[in-house]
Tab-separated table of C-alpha atoms and ligand atoms in Angstrom:
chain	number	residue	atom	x	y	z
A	215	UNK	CA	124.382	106.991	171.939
A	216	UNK	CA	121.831	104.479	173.004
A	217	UNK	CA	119.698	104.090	175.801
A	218	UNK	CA	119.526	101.045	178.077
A	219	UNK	CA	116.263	100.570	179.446
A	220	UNK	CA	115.234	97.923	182.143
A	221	UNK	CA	111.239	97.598	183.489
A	222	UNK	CA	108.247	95.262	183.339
A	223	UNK	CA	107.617	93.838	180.038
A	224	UNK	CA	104.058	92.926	180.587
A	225	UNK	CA	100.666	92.160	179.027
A	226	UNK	CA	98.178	94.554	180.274
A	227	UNK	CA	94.504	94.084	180.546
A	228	UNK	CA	92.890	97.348	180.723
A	229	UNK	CA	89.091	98.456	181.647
A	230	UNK	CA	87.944	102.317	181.070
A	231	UNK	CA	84.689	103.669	181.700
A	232	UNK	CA	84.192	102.926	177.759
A	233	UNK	CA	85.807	99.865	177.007
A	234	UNK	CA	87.941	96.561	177.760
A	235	UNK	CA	90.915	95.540	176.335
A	236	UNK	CA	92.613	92.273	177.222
A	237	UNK	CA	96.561	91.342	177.277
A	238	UNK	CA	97.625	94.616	175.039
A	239	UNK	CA	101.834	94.806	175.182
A	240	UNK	CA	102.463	96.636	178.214
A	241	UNK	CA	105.042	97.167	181.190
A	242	UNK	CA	106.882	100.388	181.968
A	243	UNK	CA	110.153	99.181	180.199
A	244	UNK	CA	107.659	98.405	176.646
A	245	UNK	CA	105.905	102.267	177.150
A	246	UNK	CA	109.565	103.358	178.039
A	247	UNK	CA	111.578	101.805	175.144
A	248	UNK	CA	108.860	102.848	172.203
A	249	UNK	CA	108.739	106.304	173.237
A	250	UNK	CA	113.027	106.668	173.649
A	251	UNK	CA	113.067	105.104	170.206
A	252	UNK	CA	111.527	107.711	168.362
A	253	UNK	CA	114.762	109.657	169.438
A	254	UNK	CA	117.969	107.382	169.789
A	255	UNK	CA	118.335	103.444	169.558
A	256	UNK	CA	116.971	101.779	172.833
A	257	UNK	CA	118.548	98.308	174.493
A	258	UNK	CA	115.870	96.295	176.529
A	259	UNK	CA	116.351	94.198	179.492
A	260	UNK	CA	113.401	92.137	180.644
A	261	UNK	CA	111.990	89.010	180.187
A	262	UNK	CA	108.771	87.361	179.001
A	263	UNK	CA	107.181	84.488	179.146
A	264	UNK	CA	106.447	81.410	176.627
A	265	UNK	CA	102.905	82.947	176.291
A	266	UNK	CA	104.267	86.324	174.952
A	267	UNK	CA	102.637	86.775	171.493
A	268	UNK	CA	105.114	87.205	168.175
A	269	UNK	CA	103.498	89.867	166.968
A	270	UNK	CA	104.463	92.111	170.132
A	271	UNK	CA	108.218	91.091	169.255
A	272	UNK	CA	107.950	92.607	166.153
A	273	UNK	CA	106.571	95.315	167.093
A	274	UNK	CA	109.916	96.187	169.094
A	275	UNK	CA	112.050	95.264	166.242
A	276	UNK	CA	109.650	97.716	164.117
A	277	UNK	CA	110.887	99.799	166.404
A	278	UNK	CA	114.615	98.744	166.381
A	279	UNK	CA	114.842	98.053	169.748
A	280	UNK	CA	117.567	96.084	170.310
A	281	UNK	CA	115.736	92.585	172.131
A	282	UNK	CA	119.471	90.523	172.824
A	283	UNK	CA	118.901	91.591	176.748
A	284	UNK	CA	114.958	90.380	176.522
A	285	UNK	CA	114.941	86.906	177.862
A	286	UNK	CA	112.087	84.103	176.698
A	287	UNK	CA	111.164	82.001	180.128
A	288	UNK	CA	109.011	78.714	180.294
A	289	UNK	CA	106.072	80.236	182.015
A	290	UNK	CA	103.975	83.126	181.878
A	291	UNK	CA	104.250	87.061	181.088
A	292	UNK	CA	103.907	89.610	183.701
A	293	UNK	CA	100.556	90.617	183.578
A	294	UNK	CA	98.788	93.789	184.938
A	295	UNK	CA	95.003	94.903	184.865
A	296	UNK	CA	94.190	97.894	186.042
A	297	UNK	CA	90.651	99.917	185.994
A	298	UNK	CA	89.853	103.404	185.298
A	299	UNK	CA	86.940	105.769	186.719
A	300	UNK	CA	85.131	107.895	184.968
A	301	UNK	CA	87.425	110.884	185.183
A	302	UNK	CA	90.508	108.752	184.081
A	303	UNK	CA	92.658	110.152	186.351
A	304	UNK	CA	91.756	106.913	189.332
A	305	UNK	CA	92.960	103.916	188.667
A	306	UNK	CA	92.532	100.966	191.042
A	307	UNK	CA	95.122	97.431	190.167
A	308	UNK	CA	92.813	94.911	189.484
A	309	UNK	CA	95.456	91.888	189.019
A	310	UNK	CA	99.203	91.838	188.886
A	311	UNK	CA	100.346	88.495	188.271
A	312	UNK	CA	104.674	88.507	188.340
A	313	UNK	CA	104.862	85.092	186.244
A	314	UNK	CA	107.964	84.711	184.819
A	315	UNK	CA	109.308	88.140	186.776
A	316	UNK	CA	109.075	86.098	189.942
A	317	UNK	CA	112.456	84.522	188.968
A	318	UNK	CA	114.171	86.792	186.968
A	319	UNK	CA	118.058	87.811	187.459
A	320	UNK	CA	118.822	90.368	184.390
A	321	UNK	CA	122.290	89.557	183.017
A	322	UNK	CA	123.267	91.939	181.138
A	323	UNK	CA	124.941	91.630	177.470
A	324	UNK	CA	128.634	92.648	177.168
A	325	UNK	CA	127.167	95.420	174.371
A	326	UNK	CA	124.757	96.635	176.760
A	327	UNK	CA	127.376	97.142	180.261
A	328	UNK	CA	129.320	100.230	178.523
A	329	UNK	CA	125.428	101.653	178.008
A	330	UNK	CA	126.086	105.672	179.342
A	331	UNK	CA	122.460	106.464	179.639
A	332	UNK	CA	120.807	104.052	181.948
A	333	UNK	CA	116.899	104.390	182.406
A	334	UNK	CA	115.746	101.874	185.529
A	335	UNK	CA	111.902	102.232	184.696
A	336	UNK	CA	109.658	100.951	187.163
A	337	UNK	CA	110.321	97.462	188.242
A	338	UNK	CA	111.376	95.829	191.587
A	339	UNK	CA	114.255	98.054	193.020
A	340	UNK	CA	116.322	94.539	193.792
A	341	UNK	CA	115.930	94.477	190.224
A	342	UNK	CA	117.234	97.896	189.135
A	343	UNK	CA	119.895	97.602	191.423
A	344	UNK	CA	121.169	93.828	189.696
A	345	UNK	CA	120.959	96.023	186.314
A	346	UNK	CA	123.237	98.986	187.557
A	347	UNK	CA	125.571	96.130	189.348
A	348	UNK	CA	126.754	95.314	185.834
A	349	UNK	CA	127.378	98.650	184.803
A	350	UNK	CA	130.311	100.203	183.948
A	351	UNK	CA	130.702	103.289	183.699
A	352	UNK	CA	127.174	105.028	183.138
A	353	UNK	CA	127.167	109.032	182.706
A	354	UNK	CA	123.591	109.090	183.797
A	355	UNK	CA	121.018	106.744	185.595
A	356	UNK	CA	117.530	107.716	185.780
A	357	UNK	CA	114.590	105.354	187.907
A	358	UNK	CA	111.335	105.614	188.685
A	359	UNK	CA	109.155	103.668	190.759
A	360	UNK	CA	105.615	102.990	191.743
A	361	UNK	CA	103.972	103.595	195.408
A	362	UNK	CA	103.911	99.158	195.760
A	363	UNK	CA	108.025	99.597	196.188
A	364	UNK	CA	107.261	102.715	198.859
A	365	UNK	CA	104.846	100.043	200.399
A	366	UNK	CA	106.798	96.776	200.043
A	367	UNK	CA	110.817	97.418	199.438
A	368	UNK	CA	111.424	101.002	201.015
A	369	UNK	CA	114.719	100.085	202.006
A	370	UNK	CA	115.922	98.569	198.896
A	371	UNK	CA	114.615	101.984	197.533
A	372	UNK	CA	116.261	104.273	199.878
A	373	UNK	CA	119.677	102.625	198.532
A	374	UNK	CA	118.918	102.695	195.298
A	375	UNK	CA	117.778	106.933	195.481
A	376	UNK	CA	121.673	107.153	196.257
A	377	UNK	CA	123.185	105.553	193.254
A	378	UNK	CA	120.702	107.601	190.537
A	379	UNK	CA	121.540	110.764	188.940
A	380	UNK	CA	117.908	111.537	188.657
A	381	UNK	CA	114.617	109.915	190.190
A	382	UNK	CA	111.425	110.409	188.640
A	383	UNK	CA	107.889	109.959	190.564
A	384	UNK	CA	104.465	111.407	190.455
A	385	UNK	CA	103.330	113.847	192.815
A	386	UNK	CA	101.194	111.165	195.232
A	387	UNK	CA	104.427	108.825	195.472
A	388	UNK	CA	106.560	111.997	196.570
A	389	UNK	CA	103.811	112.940	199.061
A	390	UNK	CA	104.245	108.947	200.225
A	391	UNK	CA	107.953	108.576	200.203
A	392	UNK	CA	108.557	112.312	202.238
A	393	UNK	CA	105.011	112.927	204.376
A	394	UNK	CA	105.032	116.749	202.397
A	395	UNK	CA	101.946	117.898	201.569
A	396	UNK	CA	103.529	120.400	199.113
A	397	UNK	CA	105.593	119.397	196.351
A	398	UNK	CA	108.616	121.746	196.843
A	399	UNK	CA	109.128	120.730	200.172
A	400	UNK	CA	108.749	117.131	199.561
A	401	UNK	CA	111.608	117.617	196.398
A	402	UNK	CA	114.040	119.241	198.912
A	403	UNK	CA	113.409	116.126	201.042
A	404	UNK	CA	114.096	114.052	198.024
A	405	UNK	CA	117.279	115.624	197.208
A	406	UNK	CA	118.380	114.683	200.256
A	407	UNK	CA	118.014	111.126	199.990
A	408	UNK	CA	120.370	111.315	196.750
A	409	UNK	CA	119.441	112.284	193.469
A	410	UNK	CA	121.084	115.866	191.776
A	411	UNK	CA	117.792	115.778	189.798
A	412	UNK	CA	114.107	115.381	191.076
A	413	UNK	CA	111.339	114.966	188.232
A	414	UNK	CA	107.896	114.959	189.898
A	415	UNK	CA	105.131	114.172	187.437
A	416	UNK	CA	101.717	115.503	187.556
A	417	UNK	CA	99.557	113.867	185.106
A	418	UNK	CA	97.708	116.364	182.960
A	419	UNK	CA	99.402	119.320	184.916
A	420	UNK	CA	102.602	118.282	183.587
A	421	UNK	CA	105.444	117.885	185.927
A	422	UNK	CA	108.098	119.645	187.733
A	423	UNK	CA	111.895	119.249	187.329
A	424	UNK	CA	114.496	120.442	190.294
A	425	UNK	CA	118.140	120.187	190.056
A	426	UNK	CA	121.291	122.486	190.323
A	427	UNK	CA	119.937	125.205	188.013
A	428	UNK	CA	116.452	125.455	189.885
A	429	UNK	CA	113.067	124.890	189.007
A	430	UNK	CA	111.688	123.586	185.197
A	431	UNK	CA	107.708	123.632	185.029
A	432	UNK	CA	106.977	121.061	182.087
A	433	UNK	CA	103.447	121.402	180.825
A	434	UNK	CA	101.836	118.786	179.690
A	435	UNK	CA	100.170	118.632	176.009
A	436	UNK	CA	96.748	120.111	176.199
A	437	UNK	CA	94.650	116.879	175.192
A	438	UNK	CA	90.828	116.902	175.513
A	439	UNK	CA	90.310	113.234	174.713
A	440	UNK	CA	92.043	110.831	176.953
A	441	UNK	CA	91.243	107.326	175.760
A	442	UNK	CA	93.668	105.468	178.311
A	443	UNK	CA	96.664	106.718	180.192
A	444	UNK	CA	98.105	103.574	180.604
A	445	UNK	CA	101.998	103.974	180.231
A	446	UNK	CA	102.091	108.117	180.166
A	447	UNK	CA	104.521	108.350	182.909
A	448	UNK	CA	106.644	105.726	181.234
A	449	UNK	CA	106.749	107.497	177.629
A	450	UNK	CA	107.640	110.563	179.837
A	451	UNK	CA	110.851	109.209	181.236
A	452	UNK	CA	111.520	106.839	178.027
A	453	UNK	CA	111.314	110.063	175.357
A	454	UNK	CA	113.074	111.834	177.917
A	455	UNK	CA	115.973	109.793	178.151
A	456	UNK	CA	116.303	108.865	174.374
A	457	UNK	CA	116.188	112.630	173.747
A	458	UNK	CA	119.260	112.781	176.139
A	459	UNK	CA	121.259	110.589	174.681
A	460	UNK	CA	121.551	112.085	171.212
A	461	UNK	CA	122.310	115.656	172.922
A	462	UNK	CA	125.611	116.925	172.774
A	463	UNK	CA	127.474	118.964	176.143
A	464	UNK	CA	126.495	118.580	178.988
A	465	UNK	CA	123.303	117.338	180.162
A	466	UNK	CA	121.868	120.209	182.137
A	467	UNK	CA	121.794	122.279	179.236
A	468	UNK	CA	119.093	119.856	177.637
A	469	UNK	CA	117.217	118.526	180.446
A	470	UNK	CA	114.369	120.616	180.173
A	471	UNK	CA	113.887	120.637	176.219
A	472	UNK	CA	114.418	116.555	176.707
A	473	UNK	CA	111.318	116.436	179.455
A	474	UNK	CA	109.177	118.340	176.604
A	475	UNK	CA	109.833	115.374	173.764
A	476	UNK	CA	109.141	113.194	176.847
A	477	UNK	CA	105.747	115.193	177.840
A	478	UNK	CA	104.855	115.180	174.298
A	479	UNK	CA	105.214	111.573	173.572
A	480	UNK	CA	103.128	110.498	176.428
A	481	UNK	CA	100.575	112.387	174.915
A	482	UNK	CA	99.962	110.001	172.017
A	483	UNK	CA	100.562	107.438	174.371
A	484	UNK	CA	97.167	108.722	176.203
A	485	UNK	CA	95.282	108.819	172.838
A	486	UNK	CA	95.030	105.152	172.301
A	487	UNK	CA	95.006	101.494	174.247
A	488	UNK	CA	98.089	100.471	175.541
A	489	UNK	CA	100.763	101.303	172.441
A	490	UNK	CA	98.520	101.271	170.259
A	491	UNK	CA	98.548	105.066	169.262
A	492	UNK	CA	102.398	105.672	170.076
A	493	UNK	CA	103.392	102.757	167.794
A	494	UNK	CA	101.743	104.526	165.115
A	495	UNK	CA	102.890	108.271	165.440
A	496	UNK	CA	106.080	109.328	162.961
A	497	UNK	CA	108.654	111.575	164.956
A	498	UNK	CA	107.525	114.582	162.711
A	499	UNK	CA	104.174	114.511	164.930
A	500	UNK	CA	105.963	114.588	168.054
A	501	UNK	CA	108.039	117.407	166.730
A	502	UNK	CA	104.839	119.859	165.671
A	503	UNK	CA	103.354	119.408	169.273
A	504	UNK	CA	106.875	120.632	170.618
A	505	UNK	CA	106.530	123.719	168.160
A	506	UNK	CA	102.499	123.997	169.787
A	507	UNK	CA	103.671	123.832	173.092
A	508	UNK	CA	106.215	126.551	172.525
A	509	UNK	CA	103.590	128.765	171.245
A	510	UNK	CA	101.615	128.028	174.124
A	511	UNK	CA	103.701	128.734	177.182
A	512	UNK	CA	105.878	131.726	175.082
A	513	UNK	CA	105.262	134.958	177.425
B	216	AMP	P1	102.016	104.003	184.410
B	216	AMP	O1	100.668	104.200	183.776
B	216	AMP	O2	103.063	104.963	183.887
B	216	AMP	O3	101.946	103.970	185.901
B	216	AMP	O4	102.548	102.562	183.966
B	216	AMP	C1	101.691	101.490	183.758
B	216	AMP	C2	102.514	100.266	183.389
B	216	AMP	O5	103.162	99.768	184.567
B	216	AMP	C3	101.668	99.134	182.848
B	216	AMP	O6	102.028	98.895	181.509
B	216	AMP	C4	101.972	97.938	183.746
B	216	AMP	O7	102.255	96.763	183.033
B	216	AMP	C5	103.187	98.359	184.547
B	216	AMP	N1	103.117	97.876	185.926
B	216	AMP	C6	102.025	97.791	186.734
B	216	AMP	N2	102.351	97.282	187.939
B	216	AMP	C7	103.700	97.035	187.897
B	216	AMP	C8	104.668	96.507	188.813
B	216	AMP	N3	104.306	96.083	190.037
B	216	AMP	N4	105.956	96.443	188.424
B	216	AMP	C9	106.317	96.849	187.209
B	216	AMP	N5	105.478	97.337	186.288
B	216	AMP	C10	104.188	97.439	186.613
């Protein structure tokens, strides 16, 4: 079973306390569709510009993500730059530039509308809802967002929350979208706007999963060198999802072992620039941190 995935497919030029790097391959759909690869084959919708470089294509075909849904536009890539404080856990936008995203209407390829696991990563929600339009029959739809879409398409958002099987946002976005100080109550909230499943993510503290069975508390792998978070949420959702799709029965029985690959996969995605590190990990890597992280939170 494969994974469709539809986000930004961006450059990203990104500036840490220690270093600058210009126009890396970026977007939430890129971080998204490398980290579900590792576990099932990935379809990706997006589009980039005449500007893209090749050697960023390849790079997803190294990965064998399947580009027929990527569409090349006259004009330029999405492009994001984004700062990070000392602490690396503040990051102000510097730039976002839409480019080519500013007129983009997905059409989906016949292969991908029979797609059962859909993951909207963060992108406009007009955007994810022109994606799930062309569906046809998906088992289960995942999005997440960003707190610009809380600020700037609410309502378009609201809509969407009722179409999704699951909804996945960090912990300051749920405090945004409900007005809860604490993170259970703002989940209940949450529920109520649609989704069976709530995933809030917590950066370094992991993240917190709510849906029929109850409450899953997902650590996070225990790095101590964070080079550049970039994308972590992303390779959350993305190795989550691809980890789905190759489960057998029914989902709820694998949702929380799923968000575990997913945690673990962002955390290679935090040791290294952009993709650099994730593109380079072999799934037997990702598999001995799962084993760690059982050993760690076994009591
Ligand atoms: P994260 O660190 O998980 O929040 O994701 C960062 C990624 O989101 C970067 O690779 C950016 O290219 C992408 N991004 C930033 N702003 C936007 C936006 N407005 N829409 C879609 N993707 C974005």
């Amino acid at each position: 079973m494969s994974v469709l995935i539809v986000g930004s497919t961006a450059l990203d030029s990104i500036k840490t306390p220690h270093r600058e790097n210009p126009r890396l391959l970026g977007g939430s759909a890129s971080h998204a569709a490398v980290a579900a690869s590792f576990f099932s084959p990935v379809k990706l919708v997006g589009v980039v510009g005449d500007d893209f470089p090749k050697k960023y294509l390849s790079l997803y075909r190294r990965h064998k993500i399947d580009l027929e849904g990527l569409q090349q536009l006259e004009g330029k890539t999405f492009h994001w730059s984004g700062e990070y404080e000392v602490n690396m856990n503040n990051r102000r936008t510097l730039l976002t530039e839409l480019g080519v995203f500013e007129t983009f209407t997905p059409a989906l390829p016949k292969a991908y509308q029979a797609s059962e696991f859909v993951l909207l990563a963060n992108i406009a929600p007009a955007l994810q809802h022109h994606v799930l339009n062309q569906m046809r029959r998906p088992k289960f739809v995942v999005a997440d967002t960003m707190d610009l879409w809380l600020n700037i398409a609410l309502n378009d958002l609201l809509k969407l929350l009722k179409r999704l099987d699951g909804f996945v946002l960090n912990d300051s976005e749920a405090h945004q979208l409900t007005k809860e100080d604490n993170v259970f109550a703002a989940i209940k909230k949450i529920h109520k706007m649609g989704p069976k499943y709530v995933i809030v993510k917590k950066g370094s503290h992991g993240s917190i999963l709510s849906g029929p069975r109850g409450f899953f508390v997902c650590p996070a792998y225990p790095l101590s060198k964070v080079v550049d978070p970039t994308g972590a949420g992303d390779s959350f959702v993305g190795g989550m999802m691809g980890c789905l799709a190759t489960a057998r029965g029914p989902i709820e029985n694998h949702l929380r072992r799923a968000m575990v690959y997913g945690s673990v996969t962002a955390s290679f995605c935090c040791e290294g620039f952009g993709l650099n590190r994730t593109t380079k990990i072999k799934r037997s890597q990702i598999d001995q941190r799962v084993k760690e992280l059982e050993k760690l939170t076994d009591f």
